[in-house]
Short mmCIF file of C-alpha atoms in Angstrom, two decimals:
data_model
loop_
_atom_site.label_atom_id
_atom_site.label_comp_id
_atom_site.label_asym_id
_atom_site.label_seq_id
_atom_site.Cartn_x
_atom_site.Cartn_y
_atom_site.Cartn_z
CA UNK P 245 -40.39 -13.45 22.92
CA UNK P 246 -41.09 -13.58 26.75
CA UNK P 247 -41.10 -16.72 29.13
CA UNK P 248 -42.80 -17.17 32.45
CA UNK P 249 -40.45 -16.93 35.42
CA UNK P 250 -42.87 -19.28 37.53
CA UNK P 251 -41.64 -22.84 36.34
CA UNK P 252 -40.98 -25.69 38.78
CA UNK P 253 -37.31 -26.42 39.69
CA UNK P 254 -37.02 -29.41 37.57
CA UNK P 255 -38.61 -27.78 34.84
CA UNK P 256 -36.25 -24.99 35.18
CA UNK P 257 -33.41 -26.93 34.98
CA UNK P 258 -34.75 -28.96 31.93
CA UNK P 259 -35.60 -25.29 30.19
CA UNK P 260 -32.42 -24.06 31.08
CA UNK P 261 -30.63 -26.97 28.96
CA UNK P 262 -32.83 -26.28 26.31
CA UNK P 263 -32.41 -22.40 25.98
CA UNK P 264 -28.53 -22.98 26.30
CA UNK P 265 -28.68 -25.21 23.29
CA UNK P 266 -30.93 -22.78 21.49
CA UNK P 267 -28.39 -19.76 22.43
CA UNK P 268 -25.51 -21.82 20.96
CA UNK P 269 -27.31 -22.70 17.69
CA UNK P 270 -28.17 -19.00 17.55
CA UNK P 271 -24.31 -17.83 18.01
CA UNK P 272 -23.34 -20.58 15.68
CA UNK P 273 -25.34 -18.70 13.06
CA UNK P 274 -23.51 -15.31 14.21
CA UNK P 275 -26.98 -13.98 15.30
CA UNK P 276 -27.18 -11.98 18.49
CA UNK P 277 -28.18 -14.08 21.65
CA UNK P 278 -31.93 -14.28 21.41
CA UNK P 279 -32.12 -14.97 25.18
CA UNK P 280 -29.80 -12.36 26.33
CA UNK P 281 -32.73 -10.19 27.70
CA UNK P 282 -34.51 -13.20 29.79
CA UNK P 283 -33.89 -13.19 33.45
CA UNK P 284 -34.13 -16.63 34.53
CA UNK P 285 -34.68 -17.59 38.22
CA UNK P 286 -32.20 -19.16 40.50
CA UNK P 287 -32.65 -22.86 41.59
CA UNK P 288 -32.70 -21.70 44.99
CA UNK P 289 -35.62 -19.37 44.31
CA UNK P 290 -38.82 -20.67 45.60
CA UNK P 291 -41.42 -20.99 42.62
CA UNK P 292 -45.12 -21.40 43.00
CA UNK P 293 -46.27 -24.53 41.66
CA UNK P 294 -49.33 -23.55 40.25
CA UNK P 295 -47.44 -23.05 36.54
CA UNK P 296 -46.52 -26.66 35.21
CA UNK P 297 -44.39 -27.33 32.28
CA UNK P 298 -45.02 -30.82 31.02
CA UNK P 299 -42.51 -32.75 28.66
CA UNK P 300 -44.88 -32.13 25.99
CA UNK P 301 -44.36 -28.54 26.56
CA UNK P 302 -40.61 -28.89 26.28
CA UNK P 303 -41.03 -30.60 23.06
CA UNK P 304 -43.12 -28.03 21.80
CA UNK P 305 -40.80 -25.23 22.74
CA UNK P 306 -37.81 -26.94 21.37
CA UNK P 307 -39.80 -27.58 18.08
CA UNK P 308 -40.79 -24.01 17.98
CA UNK P 309 -36.88 -23.22 18.54
CA UNK P 310 -35.77 -25.38 15.69
CA UNK P 311 -38.42 -23.79 13.30
CA UNK P 312 -37.15 -20.36 14.22
CA UNK P 313 -33.49 -21.43 13.57
CA UNK P 314 -34.59 -22.87 9.93
CA UNK P 315 -36.62 -19.92 8.96
CA UNK P 316 -34.64 -17.50 7.08
CA UNK P 317 -37.38 -14.91 7.50
CA UNK P 318 -36.92 -14.86 11.20
CA UNK P 319 -33.05 -14.95 11.31
CA UNK P 320 -31.80 -13.84 7.96
CA UNK P 321 -33.04 -10.35 7.68
CA UNK P 322 -30.40 -8.74 10.25
CA UNK P 323 -27.62 -10.69 8.32
CA UNK P 324 -28.87 -9.62 4.91
CA UNK P 325 -28.76 -5.99 6.08
CA UNK P 326 -25.12 -6.38 6.95
CA UNK P 327 -22.96 -3.75 5.23
CA UNK P 328 -20.31 -4.74 2.60
CA UNK P 329 -17.33 -3.16 4.28
CA UNK P 330 -14.75 -1.87 1.81
CA UNK P 331 -11.35 -0.28 2.82
CA UNK P 332 -10.23 2.73 0.88
CA UNK P 333 -6.84 4.28 1.14
CA UNK P 334 -6.44 7.67 0.58
CA UNK P 335 -3.67 10.21 0.98
CA UNK P 336 -4.50 12.10 4.32
CA UNK P 337 -0.91 12.94 4.91
CA UNK P 338 2.35 12.88 3.21
CA UNK P 339 3.26 14.42 -0.09
CA UNK P 340 0.00 13.65 -1.77
CA UNK P 341 -2.18 14.92 1.08
CA UNK P 342 -3.51 17.60 -1.31
CA UNK P 343 -5.44 15.11 -3.17
CA UNK P 344 -6.93 13.42 0.19
CA UNK P 345 -10.17 15.49 0.46
CA UNK P 346 -11.26 14.79 -3.25
CA UNK P 347 -10.38 11.13 -3.06
CA UNK P 348 -12.77 11.03 -0.03
CA UNK P 349 -15.38 13.04 -1.90
CA UNK P 350 -15.15 10.87 -4.71
CA UNK P 351 -15.16 7.50 -2.70
CA UNK P 352 -18.23 8.75 -0.95
CA UNK P 353 -20.03 9.69 -3.76
CA UNK P 354 -19.14 6.14 -5.44
CA UNK P 355 -20.06 4.39 -2.19
CA UNK P 356 -23.76 6.62 -2.33
CA UNK P 357 -24.27 6.22 -6.18
CA UNK P 358 -24.12 2.21 -5.84
CA UNK P 359 -26.10 2.14 -2.60
CA UNK P 360 -28.77 4.05 -4.10
CA UNK P 361 -29.35 1.20 -7.12
CA UNK P 362 -29.21 -1.83 -4.12
CA UNK P 363 -25.60 -1.84 -3.05
CA UNK P 364 -23.22 -4.65 -3.81
CA UNK P 365 -24.33 -8.21 -4.08
CA UNK P 366 -27.63 -7.15 -2.23
CA UNK P 367 -25.78 -5.24 0.64
CA UNK P 368 -25.26 -1.63 1.31
CA UNK P 369 -21.69 -0.45 1.21
CA UNK P 370 -19.64 1.04 4.11
CA UNK P 371 -16.43 2.60 3.55
CA UNK P 372 -13.73 2.09 6.24
CA UNK P 373 -10.98 4.75 5.31
CA UNK P 374 -7.34 4.30 6.03
CA UNK P 375 -4.31 6.71 5.42
CA UNK P 376 -1.97 6.04 2.30
CA UNK P 377 0.30 8.80 3.14
CA UNK P 378 2.30 7.23 5.71
CA UNK P 379 5.48 4.94 4.60
CA UNK P 380 4.60 1.61 2.87
CA UNK P 381 5.49 -0.45 5.87
CA UNK P 382 2.85 1.54 7.83
CA UNK P 383 0.41 1.57 5.39
CA UNK P 384 0.77 -2.46 5.00
CA UNK P 385 0.08 -2.40 8.66
CA UNK P 386 -3.12 -0.37 8.14
CA UNK P 387 -4.33 -2.98 5.31
CA UNK P 388 -3.68 -5.89 7.56
CA UNK P 389 -6.17 -4.03 10.30
CA UNK P 390 -8.50 -3.58 7.63
CA UNK P 391 -8.79 -6.91 6.98
CA UNK P 392 -8.71 -8.71 10.54
CA UNK P 393 -10.39 -5.85 12.67
CA UNK P 394 -12.51 -3.89 10.25
CA UNK P 395 -13.43 -7.27 8.29
CA UNK P 396 -13.19 -5.27 4.92
CA UNK P 397 -14.16 -7.32 1.74
CA UNK P 398 -12.40 -5.23 -0.71
CA UNK P 399 -9.62 -2.73 -0.53
CA UNK P 400 -9.60 0.23 -2.86
CA UNK P 401 -6.49 2.53 -3.03
CA UNK P 402 -5.01 5.68 -4.65
CA UNK P 403 -1.52 6.13 -3.66
CA UNK P 404 1.91 5.40 -4.95
CA UNK P 405 3.61 2.19 -6.24
CA UNK P 406 5.78 1.40 -3.26
CA UNK P 407 2.67 1.66 -1.04
CA UNK P 408 0.89 -0.55 -3.50
CA UNK P 409 3.48 -3.17 -3.39
CA UNK P 410 3.43 -2.99 0.36
CA UNK P 411 -0.37 -3.71 0.53
CA UNK P 412 -0.22 -6.33 -2.04
CA UNK P 413 2.48 -8.36 0.09
CA UNK P 414 0.05 -8.28 3.13
CA UNK P 415 -3.53 -8.92 1.19
CA UNK P 416 -1.96 -11.75 -0.67
CA UNK P 417 -4.93 -11.91 -3.01
CA UNK P 418 -7.33 -13.10 -0.24
CA UNK P 419 -9.50 -10.18 -1.00
CA UNK P 420 -9.83 -7.81 -4.31
CA UNK P 421 -7.65 -5.01 -4.26
CA UNK P 422 -8.79 -2.12 -6.71
CA UNK P 423 -5.67 0.28 -7.47
CA UNK P 424 -7.12 3.40 -9.16
CA UNK P 425 -4.10 5.87 -10.25
CA UNK P 426 -1.81 6.46 -12.79
CA UNK P 427 0.85 3.92 -12.31
CA UNK P 428 3.78 2.07 -14.43
CA UNK P 429 1.90 -1.03 -15.24
CA UNK P 430 3.88 -4.34 -15.43
CA UNK P 431 2.20 -5.67 -12.33
CA UNK P 432 0.21 -9.12 -12.31
CA UNK P 433 -0.12 -9.48 -8.42
CA UNK P 434 -3.17 -12.02 -7.55
CA UNK P 435 -6.56 -10.47 -7.33
CA UNK P 436 -5.52 -6.89 -8.19
CA UNK P 437 -7.24 -4.78 -10.73
CA UNK P 438 -5.87 -1.68 -12.11
CA UNK P 439 -7.90 1.29 -13.33
CA UNK P 440 -5.23 3.96 -13.94
CA UNK P 441 -3.63 4.98 -17.02
CA UNK P 442 -0.18 2.91 -17.93
CA UNK P 443 2.60 4.51 -19.73
CA UNK P 444 1.34 2.94 -23.05
CA UNK P 445 -2.10 4.52 -22.77
CA UNK P 446 -0.44 8.00 -22.34
CA UNK P 447 1.90 7.82 -24.69
CA UNK P 448 1.90 5.80 -27.76
CA UNK P 449 -0.85 7.95 -29.59
CA UNK P 450 -0.12 11.14 -27.86
CA UNK P 451 3.78 11.45 -28.67
CA UNK P 452 3.22 11.76 -32.07
CA UNK P 453 0.68 14.32 -31.79
CA UNK P 454 3.43 16.17 -29.97
CA UNK P 455 5.83 15.78 -32.53
CA UNK P 456 3.33 17.34 -34.91
CA UNK P 457 2.91 20.31 -32.71
CA UNK P 458 6.47 20.81 -31.57
CA UNK P 459 7.70 20.65 -35.25
CA UNK P 460 10.55 18.57 -34.03
CA UNK P 461 11.48 14.89 -32.89
CA UNK P 462 14.19 15.73 -30.12
CA UNK P 463 13.21 15.16 -26.72
CA UNK P 464 14.77 15.85 -23.10
CA UNK P 465 13.36 13.62 -20.29
CA UNK P 466 13.13 14.81 -16.92
CA UNK P 467 11.61 12.77 -13.99
CA UNK P 468 11.72 11.91 -10.14
CA UNK P 469 13.69 9.09 -9.30
CA UNK P 470 11.47 6.36 -8.54
CA UNK P 471 9.74 3.30 -10.49
CA UNK P 472 6.73 5.15 -12.23
CA UNK P 473 9.06 7.97 -13.79
CA UNK P 474 12.08 5.60 -14.91
CA UNK P 475 9.56 2.76 -16.25
CA UNK P 476 7.36 5.76 -18.18
CA UNK P 477 10.37 7.15 -19.86
CA UNK P 478 11.81 3.49 -20.77
CA UNK P 479 8.84 2.90 -22.55
CA UNK P 480 8.69 6.47 -23.92
CA UNK P 481 12.24 5.78 -25.49
CA UNK P 482 10.77 3.01 -27.78
CA UNK P 483 8.04 5.29 -28.85
CA UNK P 484 10.41 8.04 -29.62
CA UNK P 485 12.66 5.50 -31.54
CA UNK P 486 9.71 4.39 -33.56
CA UNK P 487 9.05 7.89 -34.40
CA UNK P 488 12.52 8.47 -35.89
CA UNK P 489 13.30 10.62 -32.93
CA UNK P 490 16.06 11.06 -30.38
CA UNK P 491 16.92 11.49 -26.72
CA UNK P 492 19.26 14.32 -26.02
CA UNK P 493 19.26 13.54 -22.30
CA UNK P 494 17.46 12.61 -19.27
CA UNK P 495 17.72 13.74 -15.50
CA UNK P 496 16.14 12.36 -12.52
CA UNK P 497 15.71 14.00 -9.08
CA UNK P 498 14.56 12.54 -5.53
CA UNK P 499 10.88 13.01 -4.79
CA UNK P 500 10.19 15.91 -2.58
CA UNK P 501 13.46 17.42 -2.11
CA UNK P 502 14.16 21.00 -2.52
CA UNK P 503 14.41 20.77 -6.19
CA UNK P 504 14.38 24.06 -8.23
CA UNK P 505 15.89 22.32 -11.08
CA UNK P 506 18.16 25.29 -12.38
CA UNK P 507 20.89 22.49 -13.58
CA UNK P 508 18.50 20.78 -15.75
CA UNK P 509 16.77 23.64 -17.17
CA UNK P 510 20.15 25.47 -18.26
CA UNK P 511 20.90 22.05 -19.79
CA UNK P 512 17.60 22.22 -21.90
CA UNK P 513 18.39 25.67 -22.74
CA UNK P 514 21.66 24.49 -24.34
CA UNK P 515 20.43 21.49 -26.13
CA UNK P 516 17.42 23.23 -27.46
CA UNK P 517 14.96 20.18 -27.58
CA UNK P 518 12.01 20.36 -29.61
CA UNK P 519 10.00 18.54 -26.53
CA UNK P 520 10.51 18.05 -22.97
CA UNK P 521 8.78 14.95 -21.56
CA UNK P 522 8.04 15.29 -17.90
CA UNK P 523 7.47 12.70 -15.37
CA UNK P 524 7.66 15.04 -12.38
CA UNK P 525 4.98 14.71 -9.47
CA UNK P 526 3.38 17.48 -7.35
CA UNK P 527 5.59 19.94 -6.34
CA UNK P 528 8.55 18.79 -8.25
CA UNK P 529 6.41 19.51 -11.28
CA UNK P 530 5.21 22.90 -9.99
CA UNK P 531 9.02 24.01 -9.30
CA UNK P 532 10.40 22.57 -12.51
CA UNK P 533 7.74 24.43 -14.73
CA UNK P 534 7.96 27.74 -13.01
CA UNK P 535 11.95 27.50 -13.32
CA UNK P 536 11.49 26.52 -16.88
CA UNK P 537 9.30 29.77 -17.47
CA UNK P 538 11.90 32.07 -15.53
CA UNK P 539 14.56 30.88 -18.09
CA UNK P 540 12.07 32.08 -20.91
CA UNK P 541 11.90 28.89 -22.53
CA UNK P 542 8.08 28.44 -23.03
CA UNK P 543 7.81 30.28 -26.43
CA UNK P 544 10.39 27.84 -28.08
CA UNK P 545 10.09 24.31 -26.24
CA UNK P 546 7.03 22.41 -25.90
CA UNK P 547 6.26 20.58 -22.55
CA UNK P 548 4.29 17.24 -22.34
CA UNK P 549 3.76 16.01 -18.46
CA UNK P 550 2.42 12.71 -17.66
CA UNK P 551 1.07 13.50 -14.45
CA UNK P 552 -0.17 17.14 -14.54
CA UNK P 553 -3.84 17.52 -13.16
CA UNK P 554 -5.55 20.33 -12.15
CA UNK P 555 -4.30 20.74 -8.41
CA UNK P 556 -0.73 20.99 -9.93
CA UNK P 557 -1.57 23.53 -12.65
CA UNK P 558 -3.15 25.54 -10.27
CA UNK P 559 0.45 25.40 -8.34
CA UNK P 560 2.12 26.00 -11.57
CA UNK P 561 0.20 29.43 -12.52
CA UNK P 562 -0.80 30.78 -15.52
CA UNK P 563 2.34 32.62 -16.01
CA UNK P 564 4.28 29.45 -16.38
CA UNK P 565 1.77 27.10 -18.37
CA UNK P 566 2.46 28.54 -21.84
CA UNK P 567 3.15 25.57 -24.37
CA UNK P 568 2.27 23.05 -21.50
CA UNK P 569 0.36 19.85 -22.26
CA UNK P 570 -0.90 17.06 -20.36
CA UNK P 571 -1.85 13.55 -21.24
CA UNK P 572 -4.46 11.85 -18.92
CA UNK P 573 -7.49 9.79 -18.83
CA UNK P 574 -9.57 12.35 -16.96
CA UNK P 575 -9.91 16.02 -16.52
CA UNK P 576 -12.75 17.76 -14.60
CA UNK P 577 -13.78 19.94 -17.29
CA UNK P 578 -14.61 16.98 -19.69
CA UNK P 579 -17.61 18.09 -21.56
CA UNK P 580 -19.25 14.58 -21.28
CA UNK P 581 -22.80 14.14 -19.72
CA UNK P 582 -21.34 11.54 -17.43
CA UNK P 583 -18.59 13.99 -16.19
CA UNK P 584 -21.49 16.84 -15.75
CA UNK P 585 -23.73 14.50 -13.71
CA UNK P 586 -20.59 13.61 -11.60
CA UNK P 587 -19.48 16.91 -11.03
CA UNK P 588 -22.96 18.11 -10.52
CA UNK P 589 -23.52 15.76 -7.64
CA UNK P 590 -20.39 16.62 -5.91
CA UNK P 591 -21.50 20.26 -6.10
CA UNK P 592 -24.87 19.43 -4.73
CA UNK P 593 -23.38 17.68 -1.90
CA UNK P 594 -20.47 20.00 -1.03
CA UNK P 595 -21.51 23.30 -2.59
CA UNK P 596 -18.95 25.48 -3.02
CA UNK P 597 -16.52 23.58 -1.02
CA UNK P 598 -16.47 20.78 -3.14
CA UNK P 599 -12.89 19.32 -3.75
CA UNK P 600 -11.11 20.03 -6.87
CA UNK P 601 -11.61 16.65 -8.79
CA UNK P 602 -8.69 15.19 -10.86
CA UNK P 603 -7.90 11.55 -12.38
CA UNK P 604 -6.11 10.96 -9.05
CA UNK P 605 -9.26 11.20 -7.11
CA UNK P 606 -11.89 10.41 -9.64
CA UNK P 607 -10.67 6.74 -9.97
CA UNK P 608 -12.06 5.92 -6.73
CA UNK P 609 -15.70 6.58 -7.81
CA UNK P 610 -14.67 4.47 -10.75
CA UNK P 611 -13.62 1.59 -8.36
CA UNK P 612 -17.17 1.48 -6.87
CA UNK P 613 -18.64 1.36 -10.35
CA UNK P 614 -16.10 -1.29 -11.34
CA UNK P 615 -16.88 -3.59 -8.14
CA UNK P 616 -20.71 -3.40 -8.76
CA UNK P 617 -20.16 -4.17 -12.56
CA UNK P 618 -18.08 -7.18 -11.66
CA UNK P 619 -20.20 -8.65 -8.65
CA UNK P 620 -23.19 -8.26 -10.92
CA UNK P 621 -21.71 -11.14 -13.01
CA UNK P 622 -19.84 -13.07 -10.43
CA UNK P 623 -22.45 -13.07 -7.51
CA UNK P 624 -19.20 -13.60 -5.26
CA UNK P 625 -16.38 -12.04 -3.92
CA UNK P 626 -14.51 -14.95 -4.17
CA UNK P 627 -11.16 -14.79 -6.04
CA UNK P 628 -11.65 -17.10 -8.76
CA UNK P 629 -15.26 -16.10 -9.66
CA UNK P 630 -14.41 -12.31 -8.93
CA UNK P 631 -11.42 -12.66 -11.53
CA UNK P 632 -13.47 -14.57 -14.12
CA UNK P 633 -16.39 -11.93 -14.25
CA UNK P 634 -13.82 -8.81 -14.26
CA UNK P 635 -12.38 -10.12 -17.47
CA UNK P 636 -14.21 -8.20 -20.60
CA UNK P 637 -16.59 -6.25 -17.71
CA UNK P 638 -17.54 -2.79 -19.39
CA UNK P 639 -18.52 0.03 -16.81
CA UNK P 640 -19.50 3.53 -17.28
CA UNK P 641 -17.66 6.39 -15.48
CA UNK P 642 -17.40 10.15 -15.81
CA UNK P 643 -14.64 9.84 -18.48
CA UNK P 644 -16.44 7.51 -20.46
CA UNK P 645 -16.75 4.03 -20.93
CA UNK P 646 -13.93 1.50 -19.60
CA UNK P 647 -13.40 -2.20 -20.15
CA UNK P 648 -11.06 -4.55 -17.89
CA UNK P 649 -8.89 -6.53 -19.98
CA UNK P 650 -6.25 -8.89 -18.36
CA UNK P 651 -6.84 -6.90 -15.08
CA UNK P 652 -6.20 -3.62 -16.62
CA UNK P 653 -8.55 -0.96 -18.11
CA UNK P 654 -8.88 0.05 -21.75
CA UNK P 655 -10.06 3.67 -21.59
CA UNK P 656 -10.27 6.90 -23.30
CA UNK P 657 -7.19 9.03 -23.22
CA UNK P 658 -7.30 12.92 -23.49
CA UNK P 659 -4.36 15.54 -24.71
CA UNK P 660 -5.11 18.86 -23.06
CA UNK P 661 -3.20 22.19 -23.83
CA UNK P 662 -3.04 24.26 -20.56
CA UNK P 663 -4.67 27.61 -21.10
CA UNK P 664 -3.70 29.69 -17.86
CA UNK P 665 -4.71 27.40 -14.85
CA UNK P 666 -7.42 25.61 -17.06
CA UNK P 667 -7.01 22.55 -19.76
CA UNK P 668 -8.50 22.40 -22.98
CA UNK P 669 -8.81 18.96 -24.32
CA UNK P 670 -7.18 19.14 -28.08
CA UNK P 671 -7.49 15.49 -28.98
CA UNK P 672 -9.20 12.15 -27.43
CA UNK P 673 -8.06 8.86 -28.26
CA UNK P 674 -10.74 6.36 -27.68
CA UNK P 675 -10.58 3.24 -25.82
CA UNK P 676 -6.85 2.95 -25.74
CA UNK P 677 -5.66 -0.75 -24.69
CA UNK P 678 -3.29 -0.83 -22.03
CA UNK P 679 -1.05 -3.66 -23.55
CA UNK P 680 -0.77 -5.35 -20.41
CA UNK P 681 -1.25 -9.26 -20.18
CA UNK P 682 -2.07 -10.26 -16.90
CA UNK P 683 -4.22 -13.59 -16.72
#
């Protein structure tokens, strides 16, 4: 649009008022100022009188402006194209930084997959990453920035429970928060949705199978000293009791300390349990299993880990993985069409440098699929509408179909045996419920 700069002074003054009103109206609709490029002459500038603007001309101009403001076809295309920003918390630092590249890759593929199908609520998704590896208070500050400065409309997170609680405290249910990794359950925070495995899913159907494999019902529990490990073991004790089994002892170690576990392994050697149930994380999982093998216990005692994925198994190594099992909702070698497509797309994008996927990273891909499925029903990100649509929603992931029930996810659970540094799935438990009861 262009305006003549040859108006009489009175016309200039009147038109300036009109354009000012027009500009304010546009800004009220959060649209870029439509007249920012127009250079108006100063009132002192001498203007030829050969061009006149009558009152009728001004009325017509005002009418045109009103029509422009009221016409969605003129203003709305830019707004409709606005990206829907999603904050994604990944482990760029800290003990879980090993998973950071795989988390980013899974999230990026999730966004690309959804965008190729039209995005969310008709808007293309844009990821804003933030580090979840910092202390909880720092990550909480990052979550505030994501909401206030970056204007994200959802947050997805793959990190530990302490960070989750910090993020929940600042998000306060204002936007949907999708938490994706394995965790302890028993969290009903407002507008938070959980995609990861809970202890009930990992243990209730798996422990009977382990008793069968071990030909015994005595258990030794060893874990890290924090909420996930202790809660998981508390729930395990109930299932062990239901099986007629006994817990001979349990030990807990600080996260990330230079643990070698010689004392516990020596006690295990003396107690001779049929099964060692591990709730150890990362490097501690690696160190315990290496020490266990060094004590030559692998032939006689089976071990079940509740958080043993591909990266940790590589760290443990083939010489320490005999009679070691893992119970999780995903393994990267699952022989499923959905998983082959997922891994194939990652390989296509990253080639030989594709980060090793595991349940901790793959959950972020699931988060995008879940959000798209919910908003297809809800037509909104408002808390009440989103929560109503989430209940019972079913969505397809690389590990099979999942169903959101009480803001937790019924899913397939796989029991895998370690074969060197690879997993072989020996049993599948379909659509295992969470037994969580959030409303």
